[in-house]
Each structure stands twice: as structure tokens, then as C-alpha cells.
mmCIF file of C-alpha atoms and ligand atoms in Angstrom:
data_model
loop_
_atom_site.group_PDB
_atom_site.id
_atom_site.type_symbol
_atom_site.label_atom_id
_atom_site.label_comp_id
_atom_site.label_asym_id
_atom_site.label_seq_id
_atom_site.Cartn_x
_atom_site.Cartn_y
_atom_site.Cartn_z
ATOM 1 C CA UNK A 222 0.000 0.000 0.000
ATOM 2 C CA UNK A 223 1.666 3.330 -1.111
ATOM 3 C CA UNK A 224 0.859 6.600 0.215
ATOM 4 C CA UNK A 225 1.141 9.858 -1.688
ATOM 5 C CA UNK A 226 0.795 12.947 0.919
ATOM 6 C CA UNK A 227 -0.067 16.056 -1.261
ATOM 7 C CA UNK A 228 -0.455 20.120 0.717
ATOM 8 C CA UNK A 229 -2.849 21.847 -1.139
ATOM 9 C CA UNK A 230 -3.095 25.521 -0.440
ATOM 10 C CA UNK A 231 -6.199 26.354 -1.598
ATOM 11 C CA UNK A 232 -9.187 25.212 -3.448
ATOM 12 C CA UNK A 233 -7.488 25.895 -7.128
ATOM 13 C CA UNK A 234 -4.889 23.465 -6.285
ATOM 14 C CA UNK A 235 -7.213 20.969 -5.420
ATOM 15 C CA UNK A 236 -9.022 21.114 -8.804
ATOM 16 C CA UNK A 237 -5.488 21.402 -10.608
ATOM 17 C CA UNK A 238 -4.497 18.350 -8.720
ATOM 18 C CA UNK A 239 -8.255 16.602 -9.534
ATOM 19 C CA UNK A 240 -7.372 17.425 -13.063
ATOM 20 C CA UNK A 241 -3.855 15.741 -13.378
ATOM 21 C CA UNK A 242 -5.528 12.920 -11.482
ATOM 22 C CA UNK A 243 -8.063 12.280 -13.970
ATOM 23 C CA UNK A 244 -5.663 11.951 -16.911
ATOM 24 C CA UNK A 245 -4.960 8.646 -15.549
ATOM 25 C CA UNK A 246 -8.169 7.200 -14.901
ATOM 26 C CA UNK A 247 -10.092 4.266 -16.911
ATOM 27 C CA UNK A 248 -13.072 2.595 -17.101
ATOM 28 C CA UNK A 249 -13.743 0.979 -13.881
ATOM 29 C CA UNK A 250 -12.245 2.686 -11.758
ATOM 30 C CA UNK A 251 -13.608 3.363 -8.326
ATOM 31 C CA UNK A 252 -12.522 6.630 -5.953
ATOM 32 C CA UNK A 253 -13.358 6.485 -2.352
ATOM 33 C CA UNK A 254 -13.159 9.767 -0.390
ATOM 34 C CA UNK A 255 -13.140 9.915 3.371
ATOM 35 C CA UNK A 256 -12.914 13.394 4.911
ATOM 36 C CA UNK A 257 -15.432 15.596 7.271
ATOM 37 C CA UNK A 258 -17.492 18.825 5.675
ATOM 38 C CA UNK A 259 -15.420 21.254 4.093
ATOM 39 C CA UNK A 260 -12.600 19.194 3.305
ATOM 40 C CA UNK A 261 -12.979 19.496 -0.155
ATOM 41 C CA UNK A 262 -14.007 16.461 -1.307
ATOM 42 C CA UNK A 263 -16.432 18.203 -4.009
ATOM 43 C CA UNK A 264 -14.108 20.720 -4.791
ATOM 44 C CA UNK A 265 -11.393 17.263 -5.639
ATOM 45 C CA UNK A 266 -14.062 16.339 -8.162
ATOM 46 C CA UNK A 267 -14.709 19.318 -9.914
ATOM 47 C CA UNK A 268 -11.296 18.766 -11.236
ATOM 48 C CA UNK A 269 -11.515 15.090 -11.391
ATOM 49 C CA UNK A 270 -14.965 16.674 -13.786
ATOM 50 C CA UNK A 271 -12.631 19.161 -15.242
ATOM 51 C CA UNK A 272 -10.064 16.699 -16.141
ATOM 52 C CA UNK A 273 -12.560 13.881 -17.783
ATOM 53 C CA UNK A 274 -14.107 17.302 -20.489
ATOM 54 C CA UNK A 275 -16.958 17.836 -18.168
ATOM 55 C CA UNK A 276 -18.319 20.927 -17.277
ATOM 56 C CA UNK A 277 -17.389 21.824 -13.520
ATOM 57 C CA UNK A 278 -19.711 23.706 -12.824
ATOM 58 C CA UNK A 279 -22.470 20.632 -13.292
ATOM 59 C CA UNK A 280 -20.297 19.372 -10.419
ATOM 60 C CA UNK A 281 -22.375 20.022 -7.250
ATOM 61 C CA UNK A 282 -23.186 17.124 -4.255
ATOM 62 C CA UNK A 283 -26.263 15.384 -5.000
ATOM 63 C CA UNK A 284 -28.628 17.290 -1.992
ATOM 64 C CA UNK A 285 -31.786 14.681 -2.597
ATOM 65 C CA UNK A 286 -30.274 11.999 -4.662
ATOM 66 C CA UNK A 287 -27.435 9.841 -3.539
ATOM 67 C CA UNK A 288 -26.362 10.412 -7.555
ATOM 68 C CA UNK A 289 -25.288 12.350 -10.061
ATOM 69 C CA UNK A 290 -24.153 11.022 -13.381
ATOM 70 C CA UNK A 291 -22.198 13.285 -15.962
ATOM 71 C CA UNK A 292 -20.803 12.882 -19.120
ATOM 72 C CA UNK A 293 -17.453 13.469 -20.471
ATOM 73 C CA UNK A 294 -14.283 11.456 -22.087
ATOM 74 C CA UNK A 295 -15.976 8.822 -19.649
ATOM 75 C CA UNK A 296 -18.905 8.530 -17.532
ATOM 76 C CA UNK A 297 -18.446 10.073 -14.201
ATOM 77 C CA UNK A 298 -20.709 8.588 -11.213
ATOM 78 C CA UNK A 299 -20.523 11.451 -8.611
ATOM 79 C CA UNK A 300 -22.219 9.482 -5.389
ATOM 80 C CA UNK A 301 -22.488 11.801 -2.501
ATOM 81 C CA UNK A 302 -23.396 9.467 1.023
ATOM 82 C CA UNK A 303 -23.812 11.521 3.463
ATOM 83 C CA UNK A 304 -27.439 11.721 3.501
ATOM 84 C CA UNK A 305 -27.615 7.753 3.801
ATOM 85 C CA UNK A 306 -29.973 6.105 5.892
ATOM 86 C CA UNK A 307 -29.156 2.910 5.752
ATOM 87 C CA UNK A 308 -27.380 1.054 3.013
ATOM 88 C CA UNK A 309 -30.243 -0.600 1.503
ATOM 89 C CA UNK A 310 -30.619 2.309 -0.338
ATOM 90 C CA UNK A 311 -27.482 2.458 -2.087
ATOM 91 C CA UNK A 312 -28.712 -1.073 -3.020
ATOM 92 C CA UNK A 313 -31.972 0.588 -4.701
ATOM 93 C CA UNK A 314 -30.392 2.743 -6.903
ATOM 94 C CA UNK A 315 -28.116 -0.041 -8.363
ATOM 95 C CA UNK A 316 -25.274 0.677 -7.048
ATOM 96 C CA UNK A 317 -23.433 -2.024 -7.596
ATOM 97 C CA UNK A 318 -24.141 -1.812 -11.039
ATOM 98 C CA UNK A 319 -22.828 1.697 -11.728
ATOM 99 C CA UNK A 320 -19.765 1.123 -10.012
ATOM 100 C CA UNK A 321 -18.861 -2.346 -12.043
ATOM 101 C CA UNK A 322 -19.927 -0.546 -15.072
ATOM 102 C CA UNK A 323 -17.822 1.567 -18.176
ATOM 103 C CA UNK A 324 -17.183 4.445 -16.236
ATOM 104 C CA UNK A 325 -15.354 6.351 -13.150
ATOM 105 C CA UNK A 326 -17.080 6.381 -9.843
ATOM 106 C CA UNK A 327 -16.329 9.147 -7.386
ATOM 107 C CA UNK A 328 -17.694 8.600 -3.339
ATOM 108 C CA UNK A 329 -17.931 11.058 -0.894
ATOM 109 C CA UNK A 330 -18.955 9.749 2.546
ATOM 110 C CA UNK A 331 -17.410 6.394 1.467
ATOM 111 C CA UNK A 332 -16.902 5.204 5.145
ATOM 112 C CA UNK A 333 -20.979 4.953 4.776
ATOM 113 C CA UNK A 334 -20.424 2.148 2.675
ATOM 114 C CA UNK A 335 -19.337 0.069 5.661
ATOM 115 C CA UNK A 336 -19.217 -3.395 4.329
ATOM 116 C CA UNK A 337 -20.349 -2.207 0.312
ATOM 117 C CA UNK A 338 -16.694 -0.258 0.503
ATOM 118 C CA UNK A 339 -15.678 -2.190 -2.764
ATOM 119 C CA UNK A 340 -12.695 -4.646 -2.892
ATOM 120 C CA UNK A 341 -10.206 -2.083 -5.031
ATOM 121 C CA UNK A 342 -10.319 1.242 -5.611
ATOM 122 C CA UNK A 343 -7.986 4.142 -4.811
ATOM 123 C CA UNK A 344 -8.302 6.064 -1.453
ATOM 124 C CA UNK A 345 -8.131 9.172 -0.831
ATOM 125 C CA UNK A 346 -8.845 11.172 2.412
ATOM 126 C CA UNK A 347 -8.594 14.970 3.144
ATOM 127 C CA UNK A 348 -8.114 16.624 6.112
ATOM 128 C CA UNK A 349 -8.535 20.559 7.178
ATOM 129 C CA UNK A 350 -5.786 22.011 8.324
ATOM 130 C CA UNK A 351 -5.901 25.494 8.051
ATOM 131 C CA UNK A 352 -8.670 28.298 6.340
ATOM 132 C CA UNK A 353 -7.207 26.803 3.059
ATOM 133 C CA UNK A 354 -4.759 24.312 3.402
ATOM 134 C CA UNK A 355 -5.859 20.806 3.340
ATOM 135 C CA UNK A 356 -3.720 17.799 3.558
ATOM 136 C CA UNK A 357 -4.326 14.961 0.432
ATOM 137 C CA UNK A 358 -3.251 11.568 1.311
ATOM 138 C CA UNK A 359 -3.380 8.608 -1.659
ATOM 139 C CA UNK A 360 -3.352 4.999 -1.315
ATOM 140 C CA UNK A 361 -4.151 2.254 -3.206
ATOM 141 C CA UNK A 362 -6.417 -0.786 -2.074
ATOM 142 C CA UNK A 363 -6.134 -3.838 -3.599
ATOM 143 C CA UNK A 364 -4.416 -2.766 -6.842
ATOM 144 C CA UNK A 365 -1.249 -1.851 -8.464
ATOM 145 C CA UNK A 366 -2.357 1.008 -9.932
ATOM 146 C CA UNK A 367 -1.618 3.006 -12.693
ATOM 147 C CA UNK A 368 -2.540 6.099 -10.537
ATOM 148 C CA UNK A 369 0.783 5.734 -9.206
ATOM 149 C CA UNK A 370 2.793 7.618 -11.833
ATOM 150 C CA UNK A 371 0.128 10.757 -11.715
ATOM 151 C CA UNK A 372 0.916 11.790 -8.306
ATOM 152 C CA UNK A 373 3.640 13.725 -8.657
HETATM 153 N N1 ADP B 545 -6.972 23.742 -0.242
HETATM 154 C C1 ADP B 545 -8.297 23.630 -0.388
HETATM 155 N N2 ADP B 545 -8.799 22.579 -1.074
HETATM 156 C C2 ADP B 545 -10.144 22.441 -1.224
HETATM 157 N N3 ADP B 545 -11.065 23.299 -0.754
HETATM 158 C C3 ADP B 545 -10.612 24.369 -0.060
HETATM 159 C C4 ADP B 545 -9.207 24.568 0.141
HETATM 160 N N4 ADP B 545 -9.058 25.702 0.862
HETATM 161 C C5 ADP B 545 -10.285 26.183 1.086
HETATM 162 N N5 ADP B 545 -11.228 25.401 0.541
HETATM 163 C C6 ADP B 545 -12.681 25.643 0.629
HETATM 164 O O1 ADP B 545 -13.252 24.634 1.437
HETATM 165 C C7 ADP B 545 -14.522 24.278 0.933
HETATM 166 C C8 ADP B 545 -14.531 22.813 0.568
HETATM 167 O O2 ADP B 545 -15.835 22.469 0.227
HETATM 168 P P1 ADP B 545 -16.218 21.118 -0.491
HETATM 169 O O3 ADP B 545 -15.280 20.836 -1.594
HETATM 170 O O4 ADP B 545 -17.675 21.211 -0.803
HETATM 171 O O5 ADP B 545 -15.946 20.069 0.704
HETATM 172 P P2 ADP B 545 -16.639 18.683 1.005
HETATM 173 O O6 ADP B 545 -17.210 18.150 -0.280
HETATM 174 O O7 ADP B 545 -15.531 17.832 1.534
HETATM 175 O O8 ADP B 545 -17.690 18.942 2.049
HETATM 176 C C9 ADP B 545 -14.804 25.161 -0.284
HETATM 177 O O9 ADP B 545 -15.533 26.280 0.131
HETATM 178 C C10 ADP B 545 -13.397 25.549 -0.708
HETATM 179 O O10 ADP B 545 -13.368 26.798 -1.394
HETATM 180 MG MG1 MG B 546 -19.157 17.437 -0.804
#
């Protein structure tokens, strides 16, 4: 398991980082973000959006859905937990389905998934520091991944 440990100084680096980040991404893959309100978890996939020839600005958490699909160089599955009840319905919407499917699934609130977290996917968790510094840390689960050589 490899950690990457990235300071971001402000919500523009974030996006410029989701951007580079997206460059690598395929089909399948699966994000998991872990990180309290205001981290920036939303503000990670507006560049992730960015980065993937979506508009960013389409890019807002799902307030009365648990999901958001947009379209771009792939499919982007924007799932936004933190209004979960109880995971049977992440189970309703077809979940699984979306996530094992041709596109890129993003997940904010992922430690809602409890034990629906998926077997692989690439971690990432953000933590406030200061007004607008937030600390990025990578890892990979499961996979040698060809994230690996976007991280720096
Ligand atoms: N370095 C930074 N990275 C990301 N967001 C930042 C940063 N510094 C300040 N912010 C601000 O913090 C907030 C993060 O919000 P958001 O991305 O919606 O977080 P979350 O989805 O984790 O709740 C935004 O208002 C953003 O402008
Ligand atoms: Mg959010």
C-alpha cells in the first residue's frame, strides 16, 4: 500500500491536482473519499470533472439523490453518502451496477459504505488544516495502480 501525501493551499490546487488525477483514470475505476465537511471532497471532483471534459460547474453534491451522473471522455458517477440512511438504499439505486460498469465512480462519505466499501479502488482522504490548506493523502487498495505515476 503506497501513500502519496499532497499540501494543497487552496481550493485551485485541489481542482489542478483533480485534473492531473483524472488523466490517468479508466473505465472501472472506483474513488473512495473519506474526509469531514469542508474538506474538499467536491471541490477534488470538480477537477476530477474538469479533467474527464466535463463541465465543472455541473459538479455540485447530490442534496436529494445519492447520484449524479455526468458525461465526459468517460462517464463520471458522482455518489455523494452523506445523507444515507441505511445502506439498503445504495442497493436501490443499483449501485453495484454503476460502479462495475464503463465508467469512473467518485464517493464522498465512502466510510458509509461500511461493508459495500468495494474490494479495489484508490483512497483518498482529506483533512482541514488550516482556512485553506488541506492535507491529500493517496493509497491504493487492492491494486497496483496506474494512478501511481500521476501523483507527482
Ligand atoms: N486547499 C483547499 N482545497 C479544497 N477546498 C478548499 C481549500 N481551501 C479552502 N477550501 C474551501 O473549502 C470548501 C470545501 O468544500 P467542499 O469541496 O464542498 O468540501 P466537502 O465536499 O468535503 O464537504 C470550499 O468552500 C473551498 O473553497
Ligand atoms: Mg461534498
Amino acid at each position: 500500500m503506497n501513500i502519496e501525501k499532497i499540501l494543497s493551499k487552496g481550493p485551485e490546487e485541489t481542482r489542478a491536482f483533480g485534473k492531473h488525477l483524472a488523466k490517468a483514470l479508466k473505465k472501472g475505476d472506483i474513488i473512495c473519499l473519506f474526509g469531514d465537511l469542508g474538506s474538499g471532497k467536491t471541490t477534488l471532483i470538480k477537477g476530477i470533472a474538469e479533467g474527464l471534459n466535463i463541465d465543472p460547474k455541473k459538479v455540485n453534491s447530490p442534496t436529494f439523490v445519492l447520484m449524479n451522473i455526468y458525461q465526459g471522455r468517460l462517464p463520471l458517477f458522482h455518489f455523494d453518502l452523506y445523507r444515507l440512511e441505511d445502506l439498503y438504499g445504495i442497493r436501490s439505486i443499483g449501485y453495484d451496477e454503476f460502479l462495475y460498469g464503463d465508467g469512473i465512480s467518485v464517493i464522498e462519505w465512502a466510510d458509509r459504505l461500511g461493508e459495500f466499501l468495494p474490494e479495489e479502488y484508490l483512497k483518498i482522504e482529506m483533512e482541514h488544516k488550516k482556512l485553506d490548506e488541506r492535507v491529500i493523502r493517496l493509497s491504493a487498495r487492492n491494486r497496483d495502480c496506474h494512478y501511481e505515476s500521476f501523483m507527482h
